[in-house]
Tab-separated table of C-alpha atoms and ligand atoms in Angstrom:
chain	number	residue	atom	x	y	z
A	1	MET	CA	17.550	10.505	27.021
A	2	ALA	CA	20.493	12.543	25.724
A	3	LYS	CA	20.573	16.222	26.600
A	4	PRO	CA	18.759	18.262	23.959
A	5	THR	CA	21.060	20.490	21.927
A	6	ILE	CA	20.256	24.159	21.461
A	7	LEU	CA	21.921	26.448	18.956
A	8	VAL	CA	22.056	30.117	19.881
A	9	VAL	CA	22.427	32.407	16.863
A	10	ASP	CA	23.104	36.069	17.556
A	11	ASP	CA	25.820	38.481	16.526
A	12	GLU	CA	25.908	40.064	19.935
A	13	GLN	CA	28.335	38.254	22.125
A	14	LEU	CA	26.647	39.294	25.358
A	15	ILE	CA	23.317	37.817	24.313
A	16	ARG	CA	24.971	34.574	23.234
A	17	TRP	CA	26.817	34.389	26.486
A	18	SER	CA	23.799	35.012	28.720
A	19	LEU	CA	21.631	32.491	26.867
A	20	ASN	CA	24.421	29.928	26.810
A	21	ASP	CA	25.067	30.329	30.500
A	22	ARG	CA	21.467	30.000	31.543
A	23	LEU	CA	20.546	27.146	29.182
A	24	THR	CA	23.633	25.177	30.211
A	25	GLN	CA	22.540	25.558	33.824
A	26	GLU	CA	19.173	24.165	32.810
A	27	GLY	CA	20.909	21.048	31.538
A	28	TYR	CA	21.006	21.636	27.794
A	29	ARG	CA	23.947	21.281	25.477
A	30	VAL	CA	24.471	24.675	23.871
A	31	LEU	CA	26.156	25.612	20.600
A	32	GLU	CA	26.758	29.166	19.400
A	33	ALA	CA	26.875	30.918	16.046
A	34	GLN	CA	27.388	34.604	15.348
A	35	ASN	CA	26.165	34.786	11.752
A	36	ALA	CA	23.997	32.964	9.214
A	37	ALA	CA	26.811	30.977	7.633
A	38	GLU	CA	27.985	29.666	10.983
A	39	ALA	CA	24.419	28.945	12.020
A	40	LEU	CA	23.771	26.765	9.001
A	41	GLU	CA	26.994	24.914	9.483
A	42	ARG	CA	26.457	24.210	13.168
A	43	SER	CA	22.820	23.238	12.664
A	44	ARG	CA	24.101	20.329	10.641
A	45	GLU	CA	25.604	18.854	13.811
A	46	GLY	CA	22.096	17.819	14.755
A	47	VAL	CA	20.385	20.365	16.961
A	48	ASP	CA	16.978	20.070	18.516
A	49	LEU	CA	16.189	23.753	18.812
A	50	VAL	CA	17.528	27.036	17.442
A	51	LEU	CA	17.224	30.429	19.112
A	52	LEU	CA	17.563	32.618	16.063
A	53	ASP	CA	18.124	36.337	15.980
A	54	TYR	CA	16.293	37.980	13.121
A	55	ARG	CA	18.974	40.544	12.360
A	56	LEU	CA	22.208	38.914	11.303
A	57	PRO	CA	25.271	40.492	9.711
A	58	ASP	CA	25.303	38.277	6.593
A	59	SER	CA	21.603	37.475	6.085
A	60	ASP	CA	18.242	37.721	7.754
A	61	GLY	CA	16.752	35.260	10.196
A	62	LEU	CA	13.855	34.311	7.942
A	63	THR	CA	16.177	33.033	5.221
A	64	VAL	CA	18.157	31.056	7.756
A	65	LEU	CA	14.948	29.675	9.251
A	66	LYS	CA	13.804	28.411	5.859
A	67	LYS	CA	17.139	26.767	5.169
A	68	ILE	CA	17.242	25.055	8.537
A	69	LYS	CA	13.697	23.769	8.079
A	70	GLU	CA	14.525	22.548	4.618
A	71	ALA	CA	17.509	20.554	5.812
A	72	ALA	CA	15.900	19.264	8.998
A	73	PRO	CA	12.155	19.904	9.159
A	74	GLU	CA	11.891	18.764	12.758
A	75	THR	CA	14.291	21.310	14.168
A	76	LEU	CA	12.406	23.747	16.359
A	77	VAL	CA	13.138	27.410	15.803
A	78	ILE	CA	12.331	30.274	18.120
A	79	MET	CA	12.843	33.634	16.432
A	80	LEU	CA	14.203	36.533	18.438
A	81	THR	CA	12.984	39.854	17.094
A	82	ALA	CA	13.012	43.502	17.993
A	83	VAL	CA	9.839	44.594	19.747
A	84	SER	CA	8.197	46.517	17.000
A	85	ASN	CA	8.528	43.976	14.258
A	86	VAL	CA	5.173	42.166	14.198
A	87	GLU	CA	5.398	41.396	10.510
A	88	VAL	CA	8.652	39.548	10.973
A	89	ALA	CA	7.119	37.509	13.757
A	90	VAL	CA	4.154	36.555	11.599
A	91	GLY	CA	6.429	35.701	8.658
A	92	ALA	CA	8.558	33.536	10.919
A	93	MET	CA	5.555	31.605	12.193
A	94	LYS	CA	4.393	31.065	8.646
A	95	ALA	CA	7.793	29.751	7.660
A	96	GLY	CA	7.565	27.138	10.382
A	97	ALA	CA	9.029	28.809	13.466
A	98	TYR	CA	7.742	27.289	16.689
A	99	HIS	CA	7.420	30.693	18.321
A	100	TYR	CA	9.039	34.093	18.618
A	101	ALA	CA	10.280	36.222	21.469
A	102	ASN	CA	10.710	39.936	21.583
A	103	LYS	CA	13.991	41.551	22.459
A	104	PRO	CA	14.972	42.456	25.050
A	105	PHE	CA	13.747	39.209	26.510
A	106	ASN	CA	13.492	37.823	29.963
A	107	LEU	CA	15.639	34.681	30.432
A	108	ASP	CA	12.948	32.847	32.427
A	109	GLU	CA	10.507	33.402	29.613
A	110	ILE	CA	12.972	31.935	27.108
A	111	VAL	CA	13.605	28.900	29.301
A	112	LEU	CA	9.869	28.211	29.545
A	113	LEU	CA	9.414	28.562	25.825
A	114	VAL	CA	12.297	26.195	25.149
A	115	GLU	CA	10.917	23.622	27.571
A	116	LYS	CA	7.512	23.707	25.972
A	117	ALA	CA	8.903	23.450	22.480
A	118	LEU	CA	11.090	20.472	23.333
A	119	GLU	CA	8.192	18.750	25.019
A	120	THR	CA	6.305	18.719	21.721
A	121	THR	CA	9.223	17.072	19.909
A	122	ARG	CA	9.595	14.548	22.671
A	123	LEU	CA	5.951	13.593	22.300
A	124	ARG	CA	6.251	13.467	18.540
A	125	ARG	CA	9.270	11.181	18.834
A	126	GLU	CA	7.501	8.978	21.315
A	127	VAL	CA	4.608	8.481	18.939
A	128	ARG	CA	7.006	7.644	16.179
A	129	THR	CA	8.975	5.079	18.185
A	130	LEU	CA	5.757	3.589	19.372
A	131	ARG	CA	4.608	3.190	15.803
A	132	ALA	CA	7.946	1.787	14.760
A	133	SER	CA	7.901	-0.706	17.609
A	134	GLN	CA	4.420	-1.800	16.649
A	135	ALA	CA	5.651	-2.381	13.147
A	136	GLN	CA	8.730	-4.195	14.439
A	137	PRO	CA	7.352	-7.755	14.462
A	138	TYR	CA	7.580	-7.775	10.693
A	139	SER	CA	10.870	-6.086	9.991
A	140	MET	CA	13.114	-7.367	7.203
A	141	ASP	CA	15.150	-9.493	9.655
A	142	ARG	CA	12.149	-11.693	10.172
A	143	ILE	CA	13.042	-13.256	6.844
A	144	VAL	CA	15.825	-15.600	7.870
A	145	GLY	CA	18.338	-16.835	5.332
A	146	GLU	CA	21.522	-15.859	3.601
A	147	SER	CA	21.318	-17.954	0.467
A	148	ALA	CA	21.555	-15.996	-2.774
A	149	ALA	CA	17.830	-16.515	-3.342
A	150	ILE	CA	16.892	-14.982	0.007
A	151	VAL	CA	19.328	-12.084	-0.272
A	152	GLN	CA	17.801	-11.315	-3.643
A	153	LEU	CA	14.286	-11.654	-2.259
A	154	LYS	CA	14.994	-9.203	0.544
A	155	GLY	CA	16.566	-6.702	-1.831
A	156	LEU	CA	13.522	-6.881	-4.038
A	157	LEU	CA	11.099	-6.476	-1.136
A	158	GLN	CA	13.059	-3.477	0.107
A	159	LYS	CA	12.892	-1.822	-3.295
A	160	ILE	CA	9.206	-2.475	-3.734
A	161	ALA	CA	8.522	-1.262	-0.194
A	162	ALA	CA	10.083	2.065	-1.086
A	163	SER	CA	8.118	2.373	-4.313
A	164	PRO	CA	4.535	3.563	-4.732
A	165	ALA	CA	1.475	1.393	-4.669
A	166	SER	CA	2.561	-1.141	-7.287
A	167	THR	CA	0.746	-4.469	-7.229
A	168	VAL	CA	2.772	-7.509	-6.206
A	169	LEU	CA	2.224	-11.184	-6.968
A	170	LEU	CA	3.837	-13.670	-4.591
A	171	THR	CA	4.150	-17.204	-5.858
A	172	GLY	CA	5.667	-20.258	-4.268
A	173	GLU	CA	4.793	-23.605	-2.799
A	174	SER	CA	2.942	-23.914	0.439
A	175	GLY	CA	4.994	-22.861	3.434
A	176	THR	CA	7.638	-20.902	1.534
A	177	GLY	CA	6.860	-17.636	3.309
A	178	LYS	CA	4.360	-15.785	1.128
A	179	ASP	CA	2.367	-14.552	4.114
A	180	LEU	CA	5.515	-13.454	5.851
A	181	ALA	CA	6.803	-11.654	2.743
A	182	ALA	CA	3.509	-9.770	2.372
A	183	LYS	CA	3.663	-8.539	5.965
A	184	VAL	CA	7.322	-7.602	5.782
A	185	LEU	CA	6.597	-5.659	2.603
A	186	HIS	CA	3.788	-3.744	4.273
A	187	TYR	CA	5.678	-2.990	7.467
A	188	SER	CA	8.825	-1.918	5.611
A	189	SER	CA	6.898	0.560	3.483
A	190	ASP	CA	5.598	3.986	4.402
A	191	ARG	CA	2.197	2.313	4.590
A	192	ALA	CA	3.301	0.652	7.839
A	193	THR	CA	1.211	2.893	10.060
A	194	ARG	CA	-1.913	2.170	8.045
A	195	ALA	CA	-3.899	-1.038	7.912
A	196	PHE	CA	-2.721	-4.398	6.606
A	197	MET	CA	-5.831	-6.292	5.586
A	198	ASN	CA	-5.702	-9.934	4.808
A	199	ILE	CA	-8.251	-12.229	3.208
A	200	THR	CA	-8.157	-15.765	1.845
A	201	CYS	CA	-10.034	-15.784	-1.432
A	202	SER	CA	-10.943	-19.469	-1.220
A	203	ALA	CA	-12.451	-19.262	2.261
A	204	LEU	CA	-15.735	-17.530	1.444
A	205	PRO	CA	-18.535	-18.003	-1.075
A	206	GLU	CA	-18.567	-15.454	-3.878
A	207	ALA	CA	-21.239	-13.087	-2.561
A	208	LEU	CA	-19.685	-12.896	0.887
A	209	LEU	CA	-16.192	-12.402	-0.448
A	210	GLU	CA	-17.424	-9.606	-2.663
A	211	SER	CA	-18.997	-7.760	0.215
A	212	GLU	CA	-15.917	-8.374	2.378
A	213	LEU	CA	-13.721	-6.816	-0.299
A	214	PHE	CA	-15.900	-3.990	-1.522
A	215	GLY	CA	-18.412	-3.491	1.276
A	216	HIS	CA	-22.122	-3.089	0.728
A	217	GLU	CA	-24.889	-0.553	1.054
A	218	ARG	CA	-27.790	-0.970	3.391
A	219	GLY	CA	-30.408	-3.180	1.759
A	220	ALA	CA	-28.038	-4.473	-0.926
A	221	PHE	CA	-29.197	-7.983	-0.066
A	222	THR	CA	-31.474	-9.607	2.473
A	223	ASP	CA	-29.057	-9.558	5.400
A	224	ALA	CA	-27.569	-6.165	4.670
A	225	ARG	CA	-29.239	-4.199	7.435
A	226	GLN	CA	-26.351	-1.797	7.753
A	227	GLN	CA	-23.992	-0.201	5.339
A	228	LYS	CA	-20.617	-1.897	5.567
A	229	ARG	CA	-17.177	-0.802	4.498
A	230	GLY	CA	-15.081	-3.392	2.718
A	231	LEU	CA	-11.402	-4.271	3.106
A	232	PHE	CA	-10.311	-1.970	0.314
A	233	GLU	CA	-11.872	0.973	2.071
A	234	MET	CA	-10.574	0.037	5.485
A	235	ALA	CA	-7.074	-0.417	4.138
A	236	ASP	CA	-6.966	3.024	2.530
A	237	GLY	CA	-3.349	4.140	2.636
A	238	GLY	CA	-2.273	0.600	3.516
A	239	THR	CA	-2.088	-2.863	1.994
A	240	VAL	CA	-4.623	-5.545	1.074
A	241	PHE	CA	-3.252	-9.079	0.967
A	242	LEU	CA	-5.317	-11.417	-1.212
A	243	ASP	CA	-4.222	-14.922	-0.367
A	244	GLU	CA	-4.973	-17.896	-2.622
A	245	ILE	CA	-5.860	-15.583	-5.469
A	246	GLY	CA	-5.795	-18.586	-7.825
A	247	GLU	CA	-9.027	-19.757	-6.221
A	248	MET	CA	-10.943	-16.526	-6.765
A	249	VAL	CA	-14.165	-17.108	-8.716
A	250	PRO	CA	-14.393	-15.591	-12.228
A	251	GLY	CA	-17.073	-13.030	-11.360
A	252	LEU	CA	-14.893	-11.467	-8.724
A	253	GLN	CA	-11.800	-11.690	-10.874
A	254	ALA	CA	-13.468	-9.214	-13.234
A	255	LYS	CA	-14.311	-6.832	-10.396
A	256	LEU	CA	-10.817	-7.051	-8.981
A	257	LEU	CA	-9.368	-6.304	-12.397
A	258	ARG	CA	-11.453	-3.179	-12.653
A	259	PHE	CA	-10.317	-2.097	-9.229
A	260	LEU	CA	-6.653	-2.647	-10.060
A	261	GLU	CA	-6.976	-0.653	-13.230
A	262	GLU	CA	-8.925	2.270	-11.897
A	263	LYS	CA	-8.336	2.155	-8.151
A	264	THR	CA	-12.057	2.717	-7.780
A	265	PHE	CA	-14.917	0.378	-6.954
A	266	LYS	CA	-18.547	0.397	-5.973
A	267	ARG	CA	-19.925	-1.076	-2.796
A	268	VAL	CA	-22.330	-3.944	-3.435
A	269	GLY	CA	-25.652	-2.260	-4.154
A	270	GLY	CA	-23.938	1.108	-4.358
A	271	ALA	CA	-24.066	3.545	-7.234
A	272	SER	CA	-21.088	5.799	-6.694
A	273	ASP	CA	-17.434	5.069	-7.290
A	274	ILE	CA	-15.160	5.063	-4.284
A	275	LYS	CA	-11.503	5.808	-4.767
A	276	VAL	CA	-8.827	4.480	-2.438
A	277	ASP	CA	-5.066	4.208	-2.316
A	278	VAL	CA	-4.075	0.652	-1.467
A	279	ARG	CA	-1.296	-1.663	-2.456
A	280	VAL	CA	-2.620	-5.049	-3.472
A	281	VAL	CA	-0.402	-8.011	-2.712
A	282	ALA	CA	-1.741	-11.274	-4.105
A	283	ALA	CA	-0.400	-14.742	-3.371
A	284	THR	CA	-0.907	-18.206	-4.745
A	285	ASN	CA	0.724	-21.601	-4.627
A	286	ARG	CA	-0.844	-22.498	-7.944
A	287	ASN	CA	0.819	-21.964	-11.252
A	288	LEU	CA	-1.316	-19.101	-12.527
A	289	GLU	CA	-0.068	-19.496	-16.051
A	290	ASP	CA	-1.475	-23.020	-16.079
A	291	GLU	CA	-4.691	-21.763	-14.541
A	292	VAL	CA	-4.938	-19.252	-17.387
A	293	LYS	CA	-4.274	-21.967	-19.971
A	294	HIS	CA	-7.034	-24.089	-18.501
A	295	GLY	CA	-9.428	-21.167	-18.553
A	296	ARG	CA	-9.752	-20.990	-14.783
A	297	PHE	CA	-8.068	-17.645	-14.344
A	298	ARG	CA	-8.556	-14.506	-16.408
A	299	GLU	CA	-5.600	-13.795	-18.579
A	300	ASP	CA	-5.987	-10.007	-18.317
A	301	LEU	CA	-6.080	-10.198	-14.520
A	302	TYR	CA	-3.032	-12.422	-14.558
A	303	TYR	CA	-1.073	-9.833	-16.537
A	304	ARG	CA	-2.318	-7.042	-14.328
A	305	LEU	CA	-1.179	-8.897	-11.187
A	306	ASN	CA	2.048	-10.111	-12.662
A	307	VAL	CA	3.653	-6.659	-12.918
A	308	LEU	CA	5.975	-7.430	-10.026
A	309	PRO	CA	6.139	-11.178	-9.606
A	310	ILE	CA	8.109	-12.508	-6.670
A	311	ALA	CA	8.755	-16.231	-6.614
A	312	LEU	CA	9.570	-17.635	-3.186
A	313	PRO	CA	12.038	-20.484	-3.549
A	314	PRO	CA	11.212	-23.894	-2.086
A	315	LEU	CA	13.360	-24.779	0.896
A	316	ARG	CA	14.998	-27.721	-0.887
A	317	ALA	CA	16.419	-25.251	-3.409
A	318	ARG	CA	18.379	-23.496	-0.674
A	319	PRO	CA	19.576	-26.149	1.775
A	320	ASP	CA	22.260	-23.697	2.955
A	321	ASP	CA	19.578	-21.869	4.914
A	322	ILE	CA	18.317	-24.925	6.761
A	323	GLN	CA	20.850	-24.617	9.553
A	324	ARG	CA	20.152	-20.919	10.053
A	325	LEU	CA	16.401	-21.410	10.053
A	326	THR	CA	16.772	-24.308	12.469
A	327	ASN	CA	18.757	-22.177	14.896
A	328	TYR	CA	16.262	-19.364	14.538
A	329	PHE	CA	13.319	-21.625	15.372
A	330	ILE	CA	15.240	-23.202	18.256
A	331	ASP	CA	15.809	-19.724	19.725
A	332	ASN	CA	12.151	-18.875	19.338
A	333	PHE	CA	10.867	-22.057	20.905
A	334	ASN	CA	13.418	-21.878	23.705
A	335	THR	CA	11.797	-18.596	24.685
A	336	GLU	CA	8.274	-19.772	24.101
A	337	PHE	CA	8.597	-23.128	25.859
A	338	ARG	CA	11.236	-22.062	28.391
A	339	LYS	CA	13.569	-24.754	27.172
A	340	ARG	CA	17.291	-24.802	26.862
A	341	VAL	CA	17.959	-26.672	23.664
A	342	ARG	CA	21.367	-25.698	22.373
A	343	ARG	CA	21.814	-27.483	19.128
A	344	VAL	CA	20.972	-30.206	16.669
A	345	ALA	CA	23.445	-33.099	16.580
A	346	PRO	CA	25.709	-32.693	13.536
A	347	GLU	CA	24.573	-35.995	12.004
A	348	THR	CA	20.939	-35.016	12.403
A	349	MET	CA	21.642	-31.587	10.941
A	350	LYS	CA	23.032	-33.303	7.862
A	351	ARG	CA	19.846	-35.297	7.500
A	352	LEU	CA	17.713	-32.201	7.945
A	353	GLN	CA	19.728	-30.571	5.202
A	354	ALA	CA	19.310	-33.565	2.914
A	355	TYR	CA	15.556	-33.882	3.419
A	356	SER	CA	13.330	-32.481	0.679
A	357	TRP	CA	10.919	-30.481	2.912
A	358	PRO	CA	7.800	-30.681	0.737
A	359	GLY	CA	6.027	-28.446	3.266
A	360	ASN	CA	8.952	-26.029	3.163
A	361	ILE	CA	9.661	-23.672	6.037
A	362	ARG	CA	6.362	-24.367	7.731
A	363	GLU	CA	7.237	-28.064	7.825
A	364	LEU	CA	10.685	-27.304	9.229
A	365	ARG	CA	9.199	-25.015	11.849
A	366	ASN	CA	6.620	-27.622	12.840
A	367	ALA	CA	9.254	-30.350	13.005
A	368	ILE	CA	11.368	-28.265	15.352
A	369	GLU	CA	8.400	-27.223	17.425
A	370	ARG	CA	7.393	-30.829	17.881
A	371	ALA	CA	10.949	-31.929	18.634
A	372	MET	CA	11.372	-29.229	21.230
A	373	LEU	CA	8.078	-29.837	22.946
A	374	LEU	CA	9.232	-33.344	23.737
A	375	ALA	CA	12.971	-32.814	24.047
A	376	GLU	CA	14.601	-33.282	27.423
A	377	ALA	CA	18.220	-32.974	26.376
A	378	GLU	CA	20.187	-29.970	25.203
A	379	GLU	CA	20.793	-31.614	21.871
A	380	LEU	CA	18.196	-32.691	19.320
A	381	THR	CA	18.928	-35.992	17.596
A	382	ASP	CA	17.409	-38.208	14.888
A	383	ALA	CA	14.886	-39.641	17.332
A	384	ASP	CA	13.397	-36.168	17.761
A	385	PHE	CA	12.545	-35.888	14.057
A	386	PRO	CA	10.163	-38.563	12.816
A	387	LEU	CA	9.685	-36.904	9.432
A	388	ALA	CA	7.562	-37.991	6.504
A	389	GLY	CA	9.418	-40.695	4.595
A	390	GLY	CA	12.003	-40.791	7.381
A	391	LEU	CA	14.063	-37.896	6.067
A	392	ALA	CA	14.267	-39.187	2.518
A	393	PRO	CA	17.309	-37.744	0.831
A	394	ARG	CA	17.030	-35.417	-2.100
A	395	LEU	CA	17.804	-37.147	-5.361
A	396	ASN	CA	19.402	-34.275	-7.177
A	397	GLU	CA	23.040	-35.163	-6.738
A	398	GLY	CA	22.496	-38.916	-6.983
A	399	VAL	CA	20.758	-39.365	-10.308
A	400	GLN	CA	22.924	-39.478	-13.410
A	401	LEU	CA	21.577	-38.742	-16.842
A	402	PRO	CA	22.278	-41.809	-19.016
A	403	ALA	CA	24.432	-41.224	-22.116
A	404	GLN	CA	21.524	-41.920	-24.465
A	405	GLY	CA	19.285	-39.460	-22.593
A	406	ILE	CA	15.794	-40.059	-21.191
A	407	ASP	CA	12.179	-39.177	-21.851
A	408	LEU	CA	11.534	-36.693	-19.071
A	409	GLU	CA	7.763	-36.686	-19.463
A	410	GLN	CA	7.668	-40.434	-19.236
A	411	LEU	CA	9.945	-40.488	-16.214
A	412	GLU	CA	7.776	-37.901	-14.529
A	413	ARG	CA	4.656	-39.888	-15.300
A	414	SER	CA	6.185	-43.033	-13.944
A	415	LEU	CA	7.283	-41.346	-10.696
A	416	VAL	CA	3.842	-39.821	-10.195
A	417	VAL	CA	2.190	-43.200	-10.739
A	418	GLN	CA	4.579	-44.864	-8.297
A	419	ALA	CA	3.965	-42.203	-5.659
A	420	LEU	CA	0.204	-42.548	-6.054
A	421	GLU	CA	0.328	-46.307	-5.842
A	422	ARG	CA	2.594	-46.290	-2.841
A	423	SER	CA	0.297	-43.890	-1.008
A	424	GLY	CA	-2.894	-45.741	-2.005
A	425	TRP	CA	-3.872	-42.708	-4.092
A	426	ASN	CA	-3.756	-40.343	-1.165
A	427	GLN	CA	-2.873	-37.178	-3.079
A	428	THR	CA	-1.397	-35.343	-0.141
A	429	ARG	CA	0.912	-38.205	0.772
A	430	ALA	CA	1.834	-38.848	-2.850
A	431	ALA	CA	2.646	-35.156	-3.286
A	432	ALA	CA	4.843	-35.265	-0.183
A	433	LEU	CA	6.737	-38.237	-1.633
A	434	LEU	CA	7.489	-36.155	-4.710
A	435	GLY	CA	8.277	-32.930	-2.906
A	436	ILE	CA	5.402	-31.072	-4.545
A	437	ASN	CA	2.078	-29.781	-3.264
A	438	ARG	CA	-1.406	-31.141	-3.769
A	439	ASP	CA	-2.287	-28.752	-6.565
A	440	GLN	CA	0.838	-29.742	-8.381
A	441	ILE	CA	0.060	-33.438	-8.146
A	442	ARG	CA	-3.550	-32.832	-9.188
A	443	TYR	CA	-2.283	-30.974	-12.197
A	444	ARG	CA	-0.083	-33.922	-13.134
A	445	ILE	CA	-2.893	-36.406	-12.637
A	446	GLU	CA	-4.892	-34.394	-15.133
A	447	LYS	CA	-1.975	-33.863	-17.459
A	448	PHE	CA	-1.163	-37.564	-17.678
A	449	LYS	CA	-4.854	-38.512	-17.469
A	450	LEU	CA	-4.106	-40.910	-14.637
A	451	GLU	CA	-6.865	-42.965	-13.156
A	452	ARG	CA	-6.903	-45.224	-10.194
A	453	ALA	CA	-7.011	-48.839	-11.387
A	454	ALA	CA	-10.007	-50.762	-10.086
A	455	HIS	CA	-7.881	-53.071	-7.959
A	456	SER	CA	-5.452	-50.550	-6.464
B	1	ATP	N1	12.544	-16.898	5.475
B	1	ATP	C1	11.880	-17.176	6.586
B	1	ATP	N2	12.439	-16.960	7.784
B	1	ATP	C2	11.797	-17.265	8.919
B	1	ATP	N3	10.586	-17.800	8.961
B	1	ATP	C3	9.957	-18.043	7.811
B	1	ATP	C4	10.560	-17.728	6.567
B	1	ATP	N4	9.695	-18.052	5.590
B	1	ATP	C5	8.603	-18.547	6.192
B	1	ATP	N5	8.756	-18.543	7.534
B	1	ATP	C6	7.791	-19.084	8.500
B	1	ATP	O1	7.272	-20.288	7.973
B	1	ATP	C7	5.875	-20.408	8.198
B	1	ATP	C8	5.131	-20.525	6.895
B	1	ATP	O2	5.251	-19.315	6.166
B	1	ATP	P1	4.008	-18.606	5.451
B	1	ATP	O3	2.765	-18.810	6.229
B	1	ATP	O4	4.407	-17.220	5.142
B	1	ATP	O5	3.954	-19.482	4.117
B	1	ATP	P2	2.992	-19.371	2.857
B	1	ATP	O6	3.874	-19.334	1.673
B	1	ATP	O7	2.036	-18.261	3.042
B	1	ATP	O8	2.244	-20.773	2.874
B	1	ATP	P3	0.773	-21.164	2.301
B	1	ATP	O9	0.885	-21.179	0.798
B	1	ATP	O10	0.550	-22.542	2.837
B	1	ATP	O11	-0.190	-20.144	2.806
B	1	ATP	C9	5.501	-19.196	9.018
B	1	ATP	O12	5.564	-19.563	10.379
B	1	ATP	C10	6.574	-18.187	8.686
B	1	ATP	O13	6.752	-17.258	9.714
B	2	MG	MG1	-0.041	-18.295	3.300
């Protein structure tokens, strides 16, 4: 640790000199000031502790104390006062002084006081670094990518992190990083030291989900032998991440809406309103607007959630990032598997960049994980990546719009039908062939009213 810096403020040269001499011997870096103006200027150099004489030629110590505390609240101040002045001492303590010492003082006493004071800052700093290091796994750099879309995403997350408890809606296909974005948002905000609570809305039946979210009172239902606090209560001061919000049942949608509007809720079976301060981050890979149109999602809740929408781009929309992400995952798995893979062969890299990645970053990560588990060589090649559809190229640059134009709906319908037929109506595989997710293909099956022919 660097030597702590102490600023000695006194108009008497002899006092400055004796303190400076002794504190330097004790291993501190010592600065001096002989009046208030100088003191304020030097304190800006970053001092840990100030020994401040109350009586100064151009001001009084209390005023200086307040100004120092205003500019740097963590600076410790020990006020030096004349013996009789109890009121000054009390005033100084009230204004945030760590302690006071009466003049004439004993140097040993001052040294002890300084040591004790600095020990408290050291502890405070330790706690803070500890907290910061706990939060570290989800810092902004965890979001890898330098494409315009990712730079914009990070900027947006940073801004929202710094803002109050506004609700956020993360949308994007499966595997695009919604979970990751939610965590980064939480850990970049001043909520980082409070809880991040996470629940998947589709994973539980309605009654259970309700009591998970809002808690319940004893006796609220047959199994409720104890009172239980819900996620919203436990996350007070922090963040609640509601994943797969599109799948939330209508009854709960209404209760969530009320919570978002009033920031209060009742435990199941409870009578009184409980107020908490949480940021709600919701995520879905469905198109909520469509869900609203089909009457499956409340319109008012949709608008309430959609205040700050963040759309995570699919990986195929930012092929520039594929190389960077690949290197990032290679580094990670090298550490995890104790391997020494250095690179992906240039030809293979080109194919990775041309592939459509229907499962997005998760699919890329899994592909690299699998490749590295088996890899013996330092270089990964085509043989290490047996991808769905054998790394089918993206069509976007290849297809030309005919001069007379096309019927886009009809083309879409035809491609969906072909994908379904080729995959024997396996929706997941058909979706992968089209670079969309299962919900998106289901939606199209409904939209085009497609039915499996009896013989197919
Ligand atoms: N920009 C990124 N940089 C590095 N890793 C990423 C990035 N985006 C996502 N990942 C990683 O990809 C994987 C999938 O991301 P995540 O779970 O956040 O996706 P998701 O959008 O929540 O998917 P789903 O809709 O299926 O729940 C995770 O391992 C995550 O850490
Ligand atoms: Mg997720």
